[in-house]
mmCIF file of C-alpha atoms in Angstrom:
data_model
loop_
_atom_site.group_PDB
_atom_site.id
_atom_site.type_symbol
_atom_site.label_atom_id
_atom_site.label_comp_id
_atom_site.label_asym_id
_atom_site.label_seq_id
_atom_site.Cartn_x
_atom_site.Cartn_y
_atom_site.Cartn_z
ATOM 1 C CA UNK A 56 -58.975 34.247 28.885
ATOM 2 C CA UNK A 57 -59.325 31.100 26.790
ATOM 3 C CA UNK A 58 -59.001 27.697 28.441
ATOM 4 C CA UNK A 59 -56.541 25.101 27.245
ATOM 5 C CA UNK A 60 -59.311 23.067 25.621
ATOM 6 C CA UNK A 61 -60.489 26.151 23.736
ATOM 7 C CA UNK A 62 -56.959 26.830 22.503
ATOM 8 C CA UNK A 63 -56.538 23.189 21.517
ATOM 9 C CA UNK A 64 -59.802 23.299 19.614
ATOM 10 C CA UNK A 65 -58.617 26.391 17.740
ATOM 11 C CA UNK A 66 -55.320 24.674 16.922
ATOM 12 C CA UNK A 67 -57.061 21.582 15.549
ATOM 13 C CA UNK A 68 -59.112 23.797 13.258
ATOM 14 C CA UNK A 69 -55.919 25.116 11.678
ATOM 15 C CA UNK A 70 -54.056 21.817 11.177
ATOM 16 C CA UNK A 71 -54.767 18.585 9.340
ATOM 17 C CA UNK A 72 -55.582 15.469 11.361
ATOM 18 C CA UNK A 73 -55.349 11.990 9.845
ATOM 19 C CA UNK A 74 -56.968 8.771 10.986
ATOM 20 C CA UNK A 75 -55.214 5.543 11.910
ATOM 21 C CA UNK A 76 -56.323 3.915 8.642
ATOM 22 C CA UNK A 77 -55.051 6.825 6.571
ATOM 23 C CA UNK A 78 -51.737 6.861 8.441
ATOM 24 C CA UNK A 79 -51.265 3.134 7.897
ATOM 25 C CA UNK A 80 -52.008 3.473 4.173
ATOM 26 C CA UNK A 81 -49.707 6.472 3.763
ATOM 27 C CA UNK A 82 -46.894 4.715 5.666
ATOM 28 C CA UNK A 83 -47.104 1.917 3.075
ATOM 29 C CA UNK A 84 -46.613 4.462 0.309
ATOM 30 C CA UNK A 85 -50.187 4.296 -0.956
ATOM 31 C CA UNK A 86 -51.008 7.458 -2.868
ATOM 32 C CA UNK A 87 -47.406 8.587 -3.281
ATOM 33 C CA UNK A 88 -44.130 8.724 -1.407
ATOM 34 C CA UNK A 89 -44.346 7.573 2.208
ATOM 35 C CA UNK A 90 -44.371 10.403 4.773
ATOM 36 C CA UNK A 91 -41.908 10.937 7.562
ATOM 37 C CA UNK A 92 -43.510 9.575 10.743
ATOM 38 C CA UNK A 93 -42.338 11.336 13.902
ATOM 39 C CA UNK A 94 -43.038 10.170 17.441
ATOM 40 C CA UNK A 95 -42.978 13.198 19.765
ATOM 41 C CA UNK A 96 -43.553 11.344 23.049
ATOM 42 C CA UNK A 97 -41.136 11.134 25.961
ATOM 43 C CA UNK A 98 -38.641 8.319 26.439
ATOM 44 C CA UNK A 99 -40.708 6.226 28.853
ATOM 45 C CA UNK A 100 -43.649 6.320 26.429
ATOM 46 C CA UNK A 101 -41.524 5.525 23.389
ATOM 47 C CA UNK A 102 -39.965 2.505 25.115
ATOM 48 C CA UNK A 103 -43.444 0.964 25.460
ATOM 49 C CA UNK A 104 -43.723 0.738 21.678
ATOM 50 C CA UNK A 105 -43.792 2.851 18.524
ATOM 51 C CA UNK A 106 -45.280 2.789 15.033
ATOM 52 C CA UNK A 107 -42.935 0.944 12.623
ATOM 53 C CA UNK A 108 -40.600 3.243 10.657
ATOM 54 C CA UNK A 109 -41.299 6.207 12.958
ATOM 55 C CA UNK A 110 -38.485 8.536 13.970
ATOM 56 C CA UNK A 111 -38.357 9.434 17.660
ATOM 57 C CA UNK A 112 -37.904 13.123 18.464
ATOM 58 C CA UNK A 113 -39.204 14.172 21.915
ATOM 59 C CA UNK A 114 -41.507 17.186 21.726
ATOM 60 C CA UNK A 115 -39.015 19.459 23.455
ATOM 61 C CA UNK A 116 -36.413 18.839 20.717
ATOM 62 C CA UNK A 117 -38.666 18.874 17.647
ATOM 63 C CA UNK A 118 -38.027 22.432 16.462
ATOM 64 C CA UNK A 119 -34.304 22.010 17.143
ATOM 65 C CA UNK A 120 -33.932 18.799 15.102
ATOM 66 C CA UNK A 121 -36.606 18.937 12.429
ATOM 67 C CA UNK A 122 -34.500 20.721 9.804
ATOM 68 C CA UNK A 123 -31.827 18.024 9.991
ATOM 69 C CA UNK A 124 -34.386 15.227 9.939
ATOM 70 C CA UNK A 125 -36.630 16.705 7.217
ATOM 71 C CA UNK A 126 -34.763 19.378 5.240
ATOM 72 C CA UNK A 127 -37.472 19.561 2.538
ATOM 73 C CA UNK A 128 -40.266 21.719 3.921
ATOM 74 C CA UNK A 129 -42.756 20.392 1.371
ATOM 75 C CA UNK A 130 -42.211 16.776 2.482
ATOM 76 C CA UNK A 131 -45.222 15.146 4.126
ATOM 77 C CA UNK A 132 -44.796 14.744 7.898
ATOM 78 C CA UNK A 133 -47.175 12.900 10.221
ATOM 79 C CA UNK A 134 -46.687 13.545 13.927
ATOM 80 C CA UNK A 135 -48.101 11.478 16.746
ATOM 81 C CA UNK A 136 -48.063 11.432 20.532
ATOM 82 C CA UNK A 137 -50.019 9.384 23.071
ATOM 83 C CA UNK A 138 -53.478 10.808 22.394
ATOM 84 C CA UNK A 139 -53.165 13.485 19.715
ATOM 85 C CA UNK A 140 -52.776 16.634 21.816
ATOM 86 C CA UNK A 141 -49.023 17.257 21.797
ATOM 87 C CA UNK A 142 -48.772 16.254 18.153
ATOM 88 C CA UNK A 143 -51.490 18.780 17.220
ATOM 89 C CA UNK A 144 -49.573 21.565 18.937
ATOM 90 C CA UNK A 145 -46.363 20.340 17.330
ATOM 91 C CA UNK A 146 -48.020 20.362 13.889
ATOM 92 C CA UNK A 147 -48.928 24.014 14.341
ATOM 93 C CA UNK A 148 -45.351 24.780 15.355
ATOM 94 C CA UNK A 149 -43.964 23.102 12.240
ATOM 95 C CA UNK A 150 -46.379 25.022 10.056
ATOM 96 C CA UNK A 151 -45.032 28.214 11.593
ATOM 97 C CA UNK A 152 -41.550 27.024 10.609
ATOM 98 C CA UNK A 153 -42.671 26.769 7.000
ATOM 99 C CA UNK A 154 -43.551 23.067 6.707
ATOM 100 C CA UNK A 155 -46.486 22.929 4.317
ATOM 101 C CA UNK A 156 -47.610 19.293 4.504
ATOM 102 C CA UNK A 157 -47.871 18.415 8.205
ATOM 103 C CA UNK A 158 -50.553 16.300 9.876
ATOM 104 C CA UNK A 159 -51.300 14.975 13.368
ATOM 105 C CA UNK A 160 -52.485 11.421 14.023
ATOM 106 C CA UNK A 161 -55.944 11.685 15.603
ATOM 107 C CA UNK A 162 -56.009 9.682 18.822
ATOM 108 C CA UNK A 163 -52.234 9.180 18.725
ATOM 109 C CA UNK A 164 -50.443 5.959 19.517
ATOM 110 C CA UNK A 165 -53.316 4.902 21.773
ATOM 111 C CA UNK A 166 -55.638 4.825 18.764
ATOM 112 C CA UNK A 167 -53.056 2.865 16.767
ATOM 113 C CA UNK A 168 -52.835 0.190 19.491
ATOM 114 C CA UNK A 169 -56.593 0.075 20.003
ATOM 115 C CA UNK A 170 -56.985 -0.625 16.297
ATOM 116 C CA UNK A 171 -54.903 -3.777 16.804
ATOM 117 C CA UNK A 172 -52.127 -2.630 14.496
ATOM 118 C CA UNK A 173 -48.558 -3.898 14.846
ATOM 119 C CA UNK A 174 -45.980 -1.817 16.652
ATOM 120 C CA UNK A 175 -42.293 -2.183 17.420
ATOM 121 C CA UNK A 176 -40.383 -1.890 20.653
ATOM 122 C CA UNK A 177 -37.059 -0.028 20.635
ATOM 123 C CA UNK A 178 -33.825 -1.490 21.778
ATOM 124 C CA UNK A 179 -33.356 -0.020 25.250
ATOM 125 C CA UNK A 180 -29.946 1.440 26.012
ATOM 126 C CA UNK A 181 -28.663 1.373 29.562
ATOM 127 C CA UNK A 182 -28.065 4.711 31.325
ATOM 128 C CA UNK A 183 -24.324 4.119 30.885
ATOM 129 C CA UNK A 184 -24.776 3.563 27.140
ATOM 130 C CA UNK A 185 -26.954 6.647 26.770
ATOM 131 C CA UNK A 186 -24.131 8.653 28.340
ATOM 132 C CA UNK A 187 -21.333 6.968 26.357
ATOM 133 C CA UNK A 188 -23.045 7.371 22.979
ATOM 134 C CA UNK A 189 -24.749 10.697 23.683
ATOM 135 C CA UNK A 190 -23.021 12.478 20.787
ATOM 136 C CA UNK A 191 -24.304 9.784 18.413
ATOM 137 C CA UNK A 192 -27.804 9.885 19.851
ATOM 138 C CA UNK A 193 -27.994 13.641 19.218
ATOM 139 C CA UNK A 194 -27.613 13.035 15.478
ATOM 140 C CA UNK A 195 -30.973 12.502 13.732
ATOM 141 C CA UNK A 196 -29.239 10.130 11.298
ATOM 142 C CA UNK A 197 -28.204 7.916 14.230
ATOM 143 C CA UNK A 198 -30.350 8.390 17.319
ATOM 144 C CA UNK A 199 -31.006 5.566 19.750
ATOM 145 C CA UNK A 200 -32.321 3.325 16.973
ATOM 146 C CA UNK A 201 -29.120 3.742 14.974
ATOM 147 C CA UNK A 202 -26.980 3.162 18.030
ATOM 148 C CA UNK A 203 -28.922 -0.045 18.568
ATOM 149 C CA UNK A 204 -28.023 -1.077 15.008
ATOM 150 C CA UNK A 205 -24.350 -0.455 15.755
ATOM 151 C CA UNK A 206 -24.506 -2.483 18.957
ATOM 152 C CA UNK A 207 -26.147 -5.355 17.067
ATOM 153 C CA UNK A 208 -23.695 -5.207 14.145
ATOM 154 C CA UNK A 209 -20.930 -7.722 13.482
ATOM 155 C CA UNK A 210 -17.924 -6.467 11.517
ATOM 156 C CA UNK A 211 -14.901 -8.492 10.461
ATOM 157 C CA UNK A 212 -11.606 -6.605 10.236
ATOM 158 C CA UNK A 213 -9.194 -8.363 7.923
ATOM 159 C CA UNK A 214 -5.840 -7.585 9.486
ATOM 160 C CA UNK A 215 -4.778 -5.901 12.730
ATOM 161 C CA UNK A 216 -2.074 -3.857 11.059
ATOM 162 C CA UNK A 217 -1.846 -0.367 9.598
ATOM 163 C CA UNK A 218 -5.397 -0.201 8.239
ATOM 164 C CA UNK A 219 -7.004 -2.568 10.717
ATOM 165 C CA UNK A 220 -5.743 -0.617 13.734
ATOM 166 C CA UNK A 221 -7.534 2.732 13.176
ATOM 167 C CA UNK A 222 -10.638 1.154 11.655
ATOM 168 C CA UNK A 223 -11.051 -1.288 14.553
ATOM 169 C CA UNK A 224 -10.430 1.454 17.126
ATOM 170 C CA UNK A 225 -13.125 3.719 15.728
ATOM 171 C CA UNK A 226 -15.592 0.880 15.164
ATOM 172 C CA UNK A 227 -15.152 -0.103 18.796
ATOM 173 C CA UNK A 228 -15.476 3.485 19.977
ATOM 174 C CA UNK A 229 -18.681 3.808 17.922
ATOM 175 C CA UNK A 230 -20.151 0.816 19.715
ATOM 176 C CA UNK A 231 -20.091 -1.850 17.018
ATOM 177 C CA UNK A 232 -21.120 -4.813 19.142
ATOM 178 C CA UNK A 233 -18.976 -7.569 17.637
ATOM 179 C CA UNK A 234 -15.625 -7.018 15.948
ATOM 180 C CA UNK A 235 -13.771 -9.958 14.466
ATOM 181 C CA UNK A 236 -10.024 -9.694 13.850
ATOM 182 C CA UNK A 237 -8.264 -11.977 11.359
ATOM 183 C CA UNK A 238 -4.464 -11.971 11.588
ATOM 184 C CA UNK A 239 -1.833 -14.676 11.942
ATOM 185 C CA UNK A 240 1.089 -12.351 12.725
ATOM 186 C CA UNK A 241 2.733 -11.226 15.986
ATOM 187 C CA UNK A 242 3.601 -7.693 17.093
ATOM 188 C CA UNK A 243 6.987 -6.527 15.835
ATOM 189 C CA UNK A 244 8.808 -3.328 16.722
ATOM 190 C CA UNK A 245 8.630 -2.131 13.094
ATOM 191 C CA UNK A 246 4.811 -2.242 13.352
ATOM 192 C CA UNK A 247 4.616 0.472 15.997
ATOM 193 C CA UNK A 248 5.284 3.320 13.544
ATOM 194 C CA UNK A 249 1.681 2.963 12.273
ATOM 195 C CA UNK A 250 -0.179 0.061 13.935
ATOM 196 C CA UNK A 251 -1.696 1.931 16.861
ATOM 197 C CA UNK A 252 -3.532 -1.072 18.346
ATOM 198 C CA UNK A 253 -0.203 -2.320 19.733
ATOM 199 C CA UNK A 254 2.592 -1.080 22.007
ATOM 200 C CA UNK A 255 6.058 -1.977 23.279
ATOM 201 C CA UNK A 256 4.688 -4.205 26.031
ATOM 202 C CA UNK A 257 3.024 -6.410 23.383
ATOM 203 C CA UNK A 258 6.120 -7.263 21.314
ATOM 204 C CA UNK A 259 5.932 -10.931 20.307
ATOM 205 C CA UNK A 260 2.247 -11.176 21.255
ATOM 206 C CA UNK A 261 -0.210 -12.378 18.583
ATOM 207 C CA UNK A 262 -1.794 -9.311 17.007
ATOM 208 C CA UNK A 263 -5.323 -10.637 17.530
ATOM 209 C CA UNK A 264 -4.694 -10.868 21.264
ATOM 210 C CA UNK A 265 -3.087 -7.415 21.408
ATOM 211 C CA UNK A 266 -6.056 -6.007 19.464
ATOM 212 C CA UNK A 267 -8.508 -7.672 21.842
ATOM 213 C CA UNK A 268 -6.843 -6.098 24.894
ATOM 214 C CA UNK A 269 -6.838 -2.613 23.365
ATOM 215 C CA UNK A 270 -10.407 -2.673 22.070
ATOM 216 C CA UNK A 271 -11.973 -4.085 25.214
ATOM 217 C CA UNK A 272 -10.193 -1.488 27.352
ATOM 218 C CA UNK A 273 -11.617 1.171 25.038
ATOM 219 C CA UNK A 274 -15.217 -0.104 25.116
ATOM 220 C CA UNK A 275 -16.480 -2.991 27.268
ATOM 221 C CA UNK A 276 -19.676 -3.128 25.164
ATOM 222 C CA UNK A 277 -17.660 -4.650 22.323
ATOM 223 C CA UNK A 278 -17.129 -8.368 21.910
ATOM 224 C CA UNK A 279 -13.818 -9.002 20.153
ATOM 225 C CA UNK A 280 -13.492 -12.317 18.333
ATOM 226 C CA UNK A 281 -9.957 -13.308 17.369
ATOM 227 C CA UNK A 282 -9.196 -15.457 14.341
ATOM 228 C CA UNK A 283 -5.490 -16.166 14.607
ATOM 229 C CA UNK A 284 -5.160 -17.671 11.173
ATOM 230 C CA UNK A 285 -4.543 -16.854 7.564
ATOM 231 C CA UNK A 286 -7.601 -16.800 5.330
ATOM 232 C CA UNK A 287 -7.703 -19.660 2.861
ATOM 233 C CA UNK A 288 -10.230 -21.118 0.447
ATOM 234 C CA UNK A 289 -10.908 -23.780 3.069
ATOM 235 C CA UNK A 290 -11.778 -21.498 6.030
ATOM 236 C CA UNK A 291 -12.981 -18.182 4.622
ATOM 237 C CA UNK A 292 -16.638 -19.064 4.070
ATOM 238 C CA UNK A 293 -17.023 -20.304 7.633
ATOM 239 C CA UNK A 294 -15.340 -17.195 9.072
ATOM 240 C CA UNK A 295 -17.224 -14.647 6.932
ATOM 241 C CA UNK A 296 -20.604 -16.271 7.540
ATOM 242 C CA UNK A 297 -20.814 -14.874 11.084
ATOM 243 C CA UNK A 298 -20.404 -11.198 10.092
ATOM 244 C CA UNK A 299 -22.481 -8.494 8.412
ATOM 245 C CA UNK A 300 -19.655 -6.850 6.492
ATOM 246 C CA UNK A 301 -15.889 -6.902 6.075
ATOM 247 C CA UNK A 302 -13.306 -4.128 6.470
ATOM 248 C CA UNK A 303 -10.454 -5.203 4.210
ATOM 249 C CA UNK A 304 -6.966 -4.312 5.404
ATOM 250 C CA UNK A 305 -5.185 -7.102 3.509
ATOM 251 C CA UNK A 306 -1.677 -6.397 2.266
ATOM 252 C CA UNK A 307 -1.405 -8.988 -0.516
ATOM 253 C CA UNK A 308 -3.203 -9.791 -3.752
ATOM 254 C CA UNK A 309 -4.084 -13.461 -3.134
ATOM 255 C CA UNK A 310 -6.052 -12.528 -0.004
ATOM 256 C CA UNK A 311 -7.821 -9.645 -1.764
ATOM 257 C CA UNK A 312 -8.997 -11.865 -4.628
ATOM 258 C CA UNK A 313 -9.997 -14.606 -2.185
ATOM 259 C CA UNK A 314 -11.988 -12.152 -0.070
ATOM 260 C CA UNK A 315 -13.702 -10.675 -3.120
ATOM 261 C CA UNK A 316 -14.893 -14.036 -4.425
ATOM 262 C CA UNK A 317 -15.983 -15.359 -1.024
ATOM 263 C CA UNK A 318 -17.821 -12.126 -0.159
ATOM 264 C CA UNK A 319 -19.706 -12.243 -3.463
ATOM 265 C CA UNK A 320 -20.588 -15.869 -2.840
ATOM 266 C CA UNK A 321 -22.025 -14.992 0.596
ATOM 267 C CA UNK A 322 -23.446 -11.573 -0.332
ATOM 268 C CA UNK A 323 -21.251 -9.670 2.150
ATOM 269 C CA UNK A 324 -20.286 -5.985 1.617
ATOM 270 C CA UNK A 325 -16.558 -5.236 1.665
ATOM 271 C CA UNK A 326 -14.977 -1.885 2.539
ATOM 272 C CA UNK A 327 -11.690 -2.138 0.652
ATOM 273 C CA UNK A 328 -8.558 -0.027 1.054
ATOM 274 C CA UNK A 329 -4.912 -0.174 0.094
ATOM 275 C CA UNK A 330 -1.893 1.997 0.879
ATOM 276 C CA UNK A 331 1.472 2.511 -0.825
ATOM 277 C CA UNK A 332 4.178 4.948 0.245
ATOM 278 C CA UNK A 333 2.236 8.270 0.307
ATOM 279 C CA UNK A 334 -0.991 7.217 -1.431
ATOM 280 C CA UNK A 335 -4.130 5.492 -0.209
ATOM 281 C CA UNK A 336 -7.150 4.153 -2.083
ATOM 282 C CA UNK A 337 -10.620 3.354 -0.765
ATOM 283 C CA UNK A 338 -13.867 1.958 -2.173
ATOM 284 C CA UNK A 339 -16.830 -0.163 -1.122
ATOM 285 C CA UNK A 340 -17.949 -3.316 -2.898
ATOM 286 C CA UNK A 341 -21.668 -4.052 -2.552
ATOM 287 C CA UNK A 342 -22.822 -7.390 -4.006
ATOM 288 C CA UNK A 343 -25.358 -6.932 -6.844
ATOM 289 C CA UNK A 344 -25.171 -3.134 -6.560
ATOM 290 C CA UNK A 345 -21.845 -2.143 -8.056
ATOM 291 C CA UNK A 346 -18.460 -3.301 -9.319
ATOM 292 C CA UNK A 347 -16.351 -5.822 -7.441
ATOM 293 C CA UNK A 348 -12.588 -6.024 -6.903
ATOM 294 C CA UNK A 349 -12.174 -8.081 -10.080
ATOM 295 C CA UNK A 350 -14.000 -5.405 -12.088
ATOM 296 C CA UNK A 351 -11.327 -2.992 -10.875
ATOM 297 C CA UNK A 352 -8.382 -5.418 -11.212
ATOM 298 C CA UNK A 353 -9.317 -8.350 -13.486
ATOM 299 C CA UNK A 354 -5.771 -9.721 -13.262
ATOM 300 C CA UNK A 355 -3.077 -9.363 -10.589
ATOM 301 C CA UNK A 356 0.104 -7.468 -11.455
ATOM 302 C CA UNK A 357 3.177 -9.486 -12.374
ATOM 303 C CA UNK A 358 5.331 -10.517 -9.395
ATOM 304 C CA UNK A 359 7.577 -7.652 -8.316
ATOM 305 C CA UNK A 360 5.516 -4.928 -9.991
ATOM 306 C CA UNK A 361 3.547 -4.060 -6.840
ATOM 307 C CA UNK A 362 5.928 -4.094 -3.853
ATOM 308 C CA UNK A 363 4.484 -4.272 -0.345
ATOM 309 C CA UNK A 364 4.894 -1.661 2.390
ATOM 310 C CA UNK A 365 7.650 -3.855 3.831
ATOM 311 C CA UNK A 366 9.553 -3.422 0.563
ATOM 312 C CA UNK A 367 8.613 0.139 -0.440
ATOM 313 C CA UNK A 368 7.771 1.831 2.889
ATOM 314 C CA UNK A 369 4.713 3.810 3.947
ATOM 315 C CA UNK A 370 4.132 7.122 5.710
ATOM 316 C CA UNK A 371 2.988 6.164 9.215
ATOM 317 C CA UNK A 372 -0.007 8.511 9.342
ATOM 318 C CA UNK A 373 -1.381 7.397 5.945
ATOM 319 C CA UNK A 374 -3.039 4.137 7.098
ATOM 320 C CA UNK A 375 -4.515 6.079 10.018
ATOM 321 C CA UNK A 376 -6.314 8.441 7.632
ATOM 322 C CA UNK A 377 -7.445 5.712 5.252
ATOM 323 C CA UNK A 378 -8.408 3.312 8.039
ATOM 324 C CA UNK A 379 -10.613 5.983 9.622
ATOM 325 C CA UNK A 380 -12.324 6.452 6.258
ATOM 326 C CA UNK A 381 -12.938 2.699 6.182
ATOM 327 C CA UNK A 382 -14.580 2.870 9.596
ATOM 328 C CA UNK A 383 -16.731 5.747 8.348
ATOM 329 C CA UNK A 384 -17.881 3.662 5.363
ATOM 330 C CA UNK A 385 -18.668 0.670 7.575
ATOM 331 C CA UNK A 386 -20.698 2.773 10.024
ATOM 332 C CA UNK A 387 -22.710 4.307 7.172
ATOM 333 C CA UNK A 388 -23.513 0.839 5.835
ATOM 334 C CA UNK A 389 -24.676 -0.328 9.262
ATOM 335 C CA UNK A 390 -26.866 2.743 9.749
ATOM 336 C CA UNK A 391 -28.142 2.821 6.180
ATOM 337 C CA UNK A 392 -27.175 6.496 6.099
ATOM 338 C CA UNK A 393 -25.421 8.661 3.532
ATOM 339 C CA UNK A 394 -23.922 7.563 0.230
ATOM 340 C CA UNK A 395 -21.422 4.715 0.110
ATOM 341 C CA UNK A 396 -18.321 4.648 -2.081
ATOM 342 C CA UNK A 397 -19.767 1.833 -4.199
ATOM 343 C CA UNK A 398 -18.920 2.666 -7.808
ATOM 344 C CA UNK A 399 -16.308 5.231 -6.777
ATOM 345 C CA UNK A 400 -12.616 4.992 -5.912
ATOM 346 C CA UNK A 401 -11.334 7.606 -3.474
ATOM 347 C CA UNK A 402 -7.617 8.320 -3.883
ATOM 348 C CA UNK A 403 -5.710 10.251 -1.210
ATOM 349 C CA UNK A 404 -2.323 11.872 -1.850
ATOM 350 C CA UNK A 405 -0.691 12.501 1.535
ATOM 351 C CA UNK A 406 2.144 14.653 0.170
ATOM 352 C CA UNK A 407 -0.197 16.954 -1.710
ATOM 353 C CA UNK A 408 -3.035 16.621 0.807
ATOM 354 C CA UNK A 409 -5.393 16.019 -2.106
ATOM 355 C CA UNK A 410 -8.384 13.748 -2.633
ATOM 356 C CA UNK A 411 -9.538 12.540 -6.036
ATOM 357 C CA UNK A 412 -12.613 10.477 -6.839
ATOM 358 C CA UNK A 413 -12.619 8.138 -9.818
ATOM 359 C CA UNK A 414 -15.760 6.522 -11.191
ATOM 360 C CA UNK A 415 -15.802 2.707 -11.262
ATOM 361 C CA UNK A 416 -18.046 0.692 -13.555
ATOM 362 C CA UNK A 417 -19.327 -2.815 -13.150
ATOM 363 C CA UNK A 418 -17.924 -5.145 -15.813
ATOM 364 C CA UNK A 419 -20.862 -7.052 -17.346
ATOM 365 C CA UNK A 420 -18.367 -9.738 -18.395
ATOM 366 C CA UNK A 421 -16.639 -9.973 -15.002
ATOM 367 C CA UNK A 422 -15.385 -13.496 -14.369
ATOM 368 C CA UNK A 423 -16.930 -13.550 -10.914
ATOM 369 C CA UNK A 424 -19.631 -10.954 -10.182
ATOM 370 C CA UNK A 425 -21.417 -11.683 -13.474
ATOM 371 C CA UNK A 426 -22.098 -15.208 -12.131
ATOM 372 C CA UNK A 427 -24.694 -16.297 -9.614
ATOM 373 C CA UNK A 428 -23.306 -16.887 -6.091
ATOM 374 C CA UNK A 429 -23.742 -20.653 -6.446
ATOM 375 C CA UNK A 430 -21.504 -20.640 -9.537
ATOM 376 C CA UNK A 431 -18.587 -18.867 -7.847
ATOM 377 C CA UNK A 432 -15.722 -21.229 -7.056
ATOM 378 C CA UNK A 433 -12.828 -20.514 -4.725
ATOM 379 C CA UNK A 434 -9.537 -21.334 -6.422
ATOM 380 C CA UNK A 435 -5.841 -21.518 -5.577
ATOM 381 C CA UNK A 436 -5.236 -17.775 -5.299
ATOM 382 C CA UNK A 437 -1.501 -17.953 -4.725
ATOM 383 C CA UNK A 438 -1.161 -19.832 -7.977
ATOM 384 C CA UNK A 439 -3.509 -17.323 -9.623
ATOM 385 C CA UNK A 440 -1.300 -14.446 -8.478
ATOM 386 C CA UNK A 441 1.843 -16.374 -9.443
ATOM 387 C CA UNK A 442 3.340 -16.043 -5.967
ATOM 388 C CA UNK A 443 6.826 -17.516 -5.932
ATOM 389 C CA UNK A 444 6.897 -18.149 -9.680
#
């Protein structure tokens, strides 16, 4: 019978081992596309530090998760463990699964540290957080690193109404660490048909305070910051500056144009949505990467041509569907996963239960996004939209 060392020696003859210097060069993209680095150590080892850009998949889960993490079997994969033994065995296993370009880091993470190379330390989740977010952590596209990004993220929800309610609820449930709520209104009985952040006991309460109570009862990890005010050209830059992105649930054109211009000036992504009767629309505006709101609507409609939900009505479930899609877009942006709706307008027809996607193009002559951020000026948006004229 062969000893373990004999078996390990046979395994190493059948796989490719790479040195620390080669791994560092390949991770920088030298010689072609950067490989997928995978750390196969256990949690206590990983928490002591890991190679930058490495994905953490404990050895016992590698075969289970590898196809989701690396669907292309010809993609280069470099595995590492503490000293190079487990990663060598894992490399053989991946070869048996059909992966054709797999290597093991000789000497493992110990060799990387001994070479004096930089390494990162992961954000450590508490046992309670590991349990709460376990279904996220199982996803290779999220994992503990992605959950850490969510906990560190700061999202501003513009409005605590029909769209702001479902988006804020799901952002809080996902563990977004700081959620700002901008709203100057109070809870009214007519809100309760669709604004699920509130209830009968909160009638007359400021919506930001009602939202805070609901979200913090849902997830104590979340810090809820209330801005009980209406956005204006005087306060918007100060408010937006403290957040990573904005979920736009505004219900009027002056605020939408104001938000667009201020977000471009500060370089903040905006997940925009609007609802009307039985139809919802959704897109994402990424500064310098796609069209902005003014590319889509260069000029506001004449007064009276675009009635609000208060005037025209709205199906109660519609903002729930669209608001959840907004939360999905925001989470993808935070994680850097998937494809955003930048450059596309998603239109949902609730009566027909149909989705359509329209292509949006950036206007090279746009009055705002064609300018540099320093050149963008915030104007009188109510006058621009001819409110009250």
